[in-house]
């Protein structure tokens, strides 16, 4: 039993091993959905890249990602499959990071193994990484950002690489969802007030938050200018309020 427990410990605590296990668990679904799931905004984004005629309704950085890989080879399916595989591996890296994080925080082999199996075998977690919508990259960046933010509050971010990871994920959150700033800015203000009341690292936190906002804004503006992207229709902004009013009346 002791040897078995030590074997499980060695597996569940190793980041690369978890990535490989998740990859093989997701591989059958990848072959079933080859070259990937193309729906929602993806056809529109690819059409914008090929015209080219960019609209700011969709995150420009993600539109460039999709268009680049689709046109990378003579066969568009090959390029699209590579884009899907890249996304799949990145998602699995984040899932593996979460499994190792849970193991280190709880020291529970059962919880860690169940989390690994949940990520690897649940249909939702097998299908979503193959969907090339912007929401997948956004979600994994948000997960890493929140995990690193928690570590920051617990004063566990000790290396520059970890601070860079926090800032980069924050920037990508704002670049991958146009409406992310409406949640990001109030959340950072609330956290800043709580840190001020606790007198805990307020200056460094404000530096991190402002760095994320400034870099994301400049990067997005540079993309808009270089791609000559036009503003999106206000109708999309009003889609949710219109549905809410429809439910009332």
XYZ file of C-alpha atoms in Angstrom:
249
model
C 0.000 0.000 0.000
C 2.830 2.375 0.843
C 4.495 1.748 -2.546
C 1.164 2.276 -4.287
C 0.564 5.553 -2.442
C 4.087 6.766 -3.238
C 3.534 5.905 -6.918
C 0.305 7.943 -6.965
C 2.091 10.810 -5.210
C 4.842 10.830 -7.832
C 2.326 10.884 -10.678
C -0.148 13.425 -9.349
C 2.551 15.854 -8.186
C 4.387 15.953 -11.528
C 3.199 18.719 -13.853
C 4.462 17.158 -17.163
C 2.984 13.745 -16.283
C -0.455 15.292 -15.761
C -0.246 17.049 -19.137
C 0.568 13.767 -20.911
C -2.244 11.899 -19.133
C -4.773 14.587 -20.018
C -3.574 14.671 -23.625
C -4.151 10.949 -24.112
C -7.544 11.140 -22.415
C -8.594 13.936 -24.801
C -7.020 12.458 -27.923
C -9.996 10.214 -28.938
C -12.312 13.247 -28.885
C -9.839 15.210 -31.029
C -9.877 12.485 -33.693
C -13.675 12.330 -33.502
C -14.001 16.096 -34.006
C -11.065 16.565 -36.402
C -9.940 19.218 -37.319
C -11.811 20.981 -34.518
C -15.207 22.486 -33.706
C -15.857 25.577 -35.826
C -18.970 27.410 -34.675
C -20.321 30.551 -32.961
C -18.133 33.509 -33.997
C -15.334 31.488 -35.631
C -16.671 31.463 -39.257
C -17.221 35.236 -39.072
C -13.716 35.826 -37.710
C -12.114 33.694 -40.436
C -14.138 35.561 -43.069
C -12.852 38.880 -41.678
C -9.260 37.646 -41.866
C -9.608 36.511 -45.481
C -11.320 39.638 -46.863
C -9.515 41.322 -44.954
C -12.043 43.493 -43.149
C -11.731 43.537 -39.375
C -14.493 44.544 -36.972
C -13.854 45.249 -33.302
C -16.835 43.152 -32.208
C -14.462 40.179 -32.101
C -11.074 40.205 -30.289
C -8.545 41.056 -32.984
C -5.755 38.995 -31.456
C -7.917 35.869 -31.640
C -9.056 36.597 -35.198
C -5.394 36.824 -36.246
C -4.653 33.527 -34.494
C -7.446 31.692 -36.324
C -6.733 33.190 -39.727
C -2.983 32.612 -39.532
C -3.241 28.881 -38.859
C -6.105 28.297 -41.295
C -3.982 29.717 -44.133
C -0.712 28.191 -42.952
C -1.017 25.167 -45.277
C -2.643 24.569 -48.677
C -5.180 22.353 -46.926
C -7.087 24.592 -44.456
C -8.058 21.545 -42.377
C -4.386 20.908 -41.541
C -3.821 24.446 -40.290
C -7.096 24.445 -38.393
C -6.158 21.129 -36.756
C -2.824 22.595 -35.616
C -4.625 25.600 -34.110
C -6.979 23.207 -32.307
C -4.072 21.100 -31.029
C -2.257 24.194 -29.734
C -5.391 25.268 -27.891
C -5.933 21.739 -26.572
C -2.391 21.500 -25.172
C -2.602 24.963 -23.586
C -5.880 24.004 -21.896
C -4.307 20.775 -20.651
C -1.328 22.707 -19.275
C -3.719 24.837 -17.236
C -5.709 21.790 -16.105
C -2.480 20.038 -15.056
C -1.392 23.189 -13.214
C -4.716 23.185 -11.352
C -4.340 19.495 -10.399
C -0.818 20.020 -9.042
C -1.954 23.186 -7.247
C -4.822 21.314 -5.554
C -2.456 18.513 -4.537
C 0.064 20.937 -3.018
C -2.637 22.861 -1.171
C -4.610 19.883 0.173
C -2.169 16.918 0.068
C -5.236 14.861 -0.835
C -4.481 12.135 -3.377
C -8.176 11.265 -3.770
C -9.239 14.844 -4.526
C -6.333 15.353 -6.926
C -6.962 12.100 -8.819
C -10.698 12.829 -9.046
C -9.921 16.312 -10.367
C -7.584 14.832 -12.990
C -10.222 12.301 -14.083
C -12.918 14.995 -14.108
C -10.792 17.181 -16.398
C -9.829 14.262 -18.604
C -13.040 12.247 -18.949
C -15.965 14.624 -18.486
C -17.486 15.324 -21.942
C -17.570 19.090 -21.403
C -13.836 19.214 -20.647
C -13.128 17.024 -23.663
C -15.216 19.069 -26.096
C -14.592 22.677 -25.071
C -10.814 22.584 -25.698
C -11.637 21.573 -29.275
C -13.957 24.553 -29.753
C -11.863 27.320 -31.267
C -13.916 30.203 -29.898
C -12.259 33.027 -27.993
C -13.957 31.910 -24.777
C -11.624 28.935 -24.351
C -8.395 30.967 -24.263
C -10.166 33.612 -22.196
C -11.307 31.057 -19.627
C -7.901 29.455 -19.129
C -6.246 32.875 -18.792
C -8.885 33.807 -16.218
C -8.243 30.592 -14.243
C -4.478 31.235 -14.111
C -5.035 34.908 -13.260
C -7.334 34.072 -10.334
C -4.998 31.363 -9.039
C -1.987 33.691 -9.203
C -4.023 36.486 -7.630
C -4.867 34.223 -4.718
C -1.181 33.364 -4.326
C -0.369 37.088 -4.391
C -2.760 37.743 -1.496
C -1.183 34.887 0.439
C 2.249 36.374 -0.322
C 3.324 33.241 -2.191
C 4.434 35.022 -5.386
C 8.147 35.230 -4.721
C 9.693 35.149 -8.202
C 9.579 37.643 -11.069
C 8.346 34.918 -13.429
C 5.212 34.476 -11.310
C 4.471 38.219 -11.356
C 4.985 38.256 -15.125
C 2.556 35.334 -15.474
C -0.038 37.240 -13.449
C 0.359 40.372 -15.592
C 0.404 38.488 -18.930
C -2.778 36.568 -18.065
C -4.456 39.807 -17.007
C -3.521 41.432 -20.326
C -4.817 38.462 -22.320
C -8.099 38.522 -20.374
C -8.687 42.090 -21.562
C -7.574 41.341 -25.137
C -9.680 38.190 -25.524
C -12.988 39.646 -24.322
C -14.026 43.186 -25.231
C -16.351 43.379 -22.229
C -13.809 41.982 -19.735
C -12.769 45.471 -18.655
C -16.260 46.101 -17.281
C -15.641 43.360 -14.702
C -11.875 43.782 -14.344
C -11.810 47.460 -13.361
C -14.497 47.291 -10.604
C -12.973 44.066 -9.240
C -9.495 45.609 -9.042
C -10.901 48.731 -7.341
C -12.717 46.653 -4.727
C -9.586 44.595 -4.065
C -7.489 47.777 -3.827
C -9.851 49.193 -1.183
C -9.677 45.952 0.832
C -5.874 45.952 0.649
C -5.802 49.614 1.703
C -7.940 48.839 4.752
C -5.628 45.944 5.639
C -2.540 48.037 4.825
C -1.191 45.165 2.730
C 0.812 45.677 -0.479
C -1.464 48.321 -1.984
C 1.262 50.030 -4.060
C 2.449 46.839 -5.741
C -1.124 45.767 -6.467
C -1.966 49.133 -8.047
C 1.192 48.876 -10.156
C 0.167 45.421 -11.378
C -3.431 46.498 -12.137
C -2.412 49.670 -13.960
C 0.287 47.821 -15.918
C -2.319 45.323 -17.125
C -4.784 48.048 -18.147
C -2.210 50.258 -19.876
C -0.462 47.466 -21.805
C -3.759 45.862 -22.873
C -5.170 49.227 -24.017
C -2.041 50.156 -25.995
C -1.817 46.683 -27.575
C -5.466 46.693 -28.619
C -5.187 50.232 -29.993
C -2.115 49.225 -31.997
C -4.043 46.268 -33.463
C -7.019 48.472 -34.327
C -4.813 51.014 -36.132
C -2.618 48.481 -37.948
C -5.578 46.353 -39.103
C -7.836 49.368 -39.768
C -10.531 47.687 -37.703
C -13.922 49.383 -37.685
C -16.101 49.765 -34.563
C -18.665 47.048 -34.031
C -22.403 47.548 -34.196
C -24.085 48.752 -31.023
C -26.816 46.161 -31.675
C -24.570 43.434 -30.233
C -24.055 45.456 -27.048
C -27.818 45.658 -26.640
C -28.497 41.931 -27.200
C -28.635 41.010 -23.505
C -30.798 44.015 -22.431
C -33.127 43.230 -25.361
C -33.526 39.628 -24.181
C -34.135 40.809 -20.615
C -36.827 43.256 -21.763
C -38.349 40.505 -23.923
C -38.680 38.221 -20.908
C -40.457 40.977 -18.945
C -42.892 42.019 -21.651
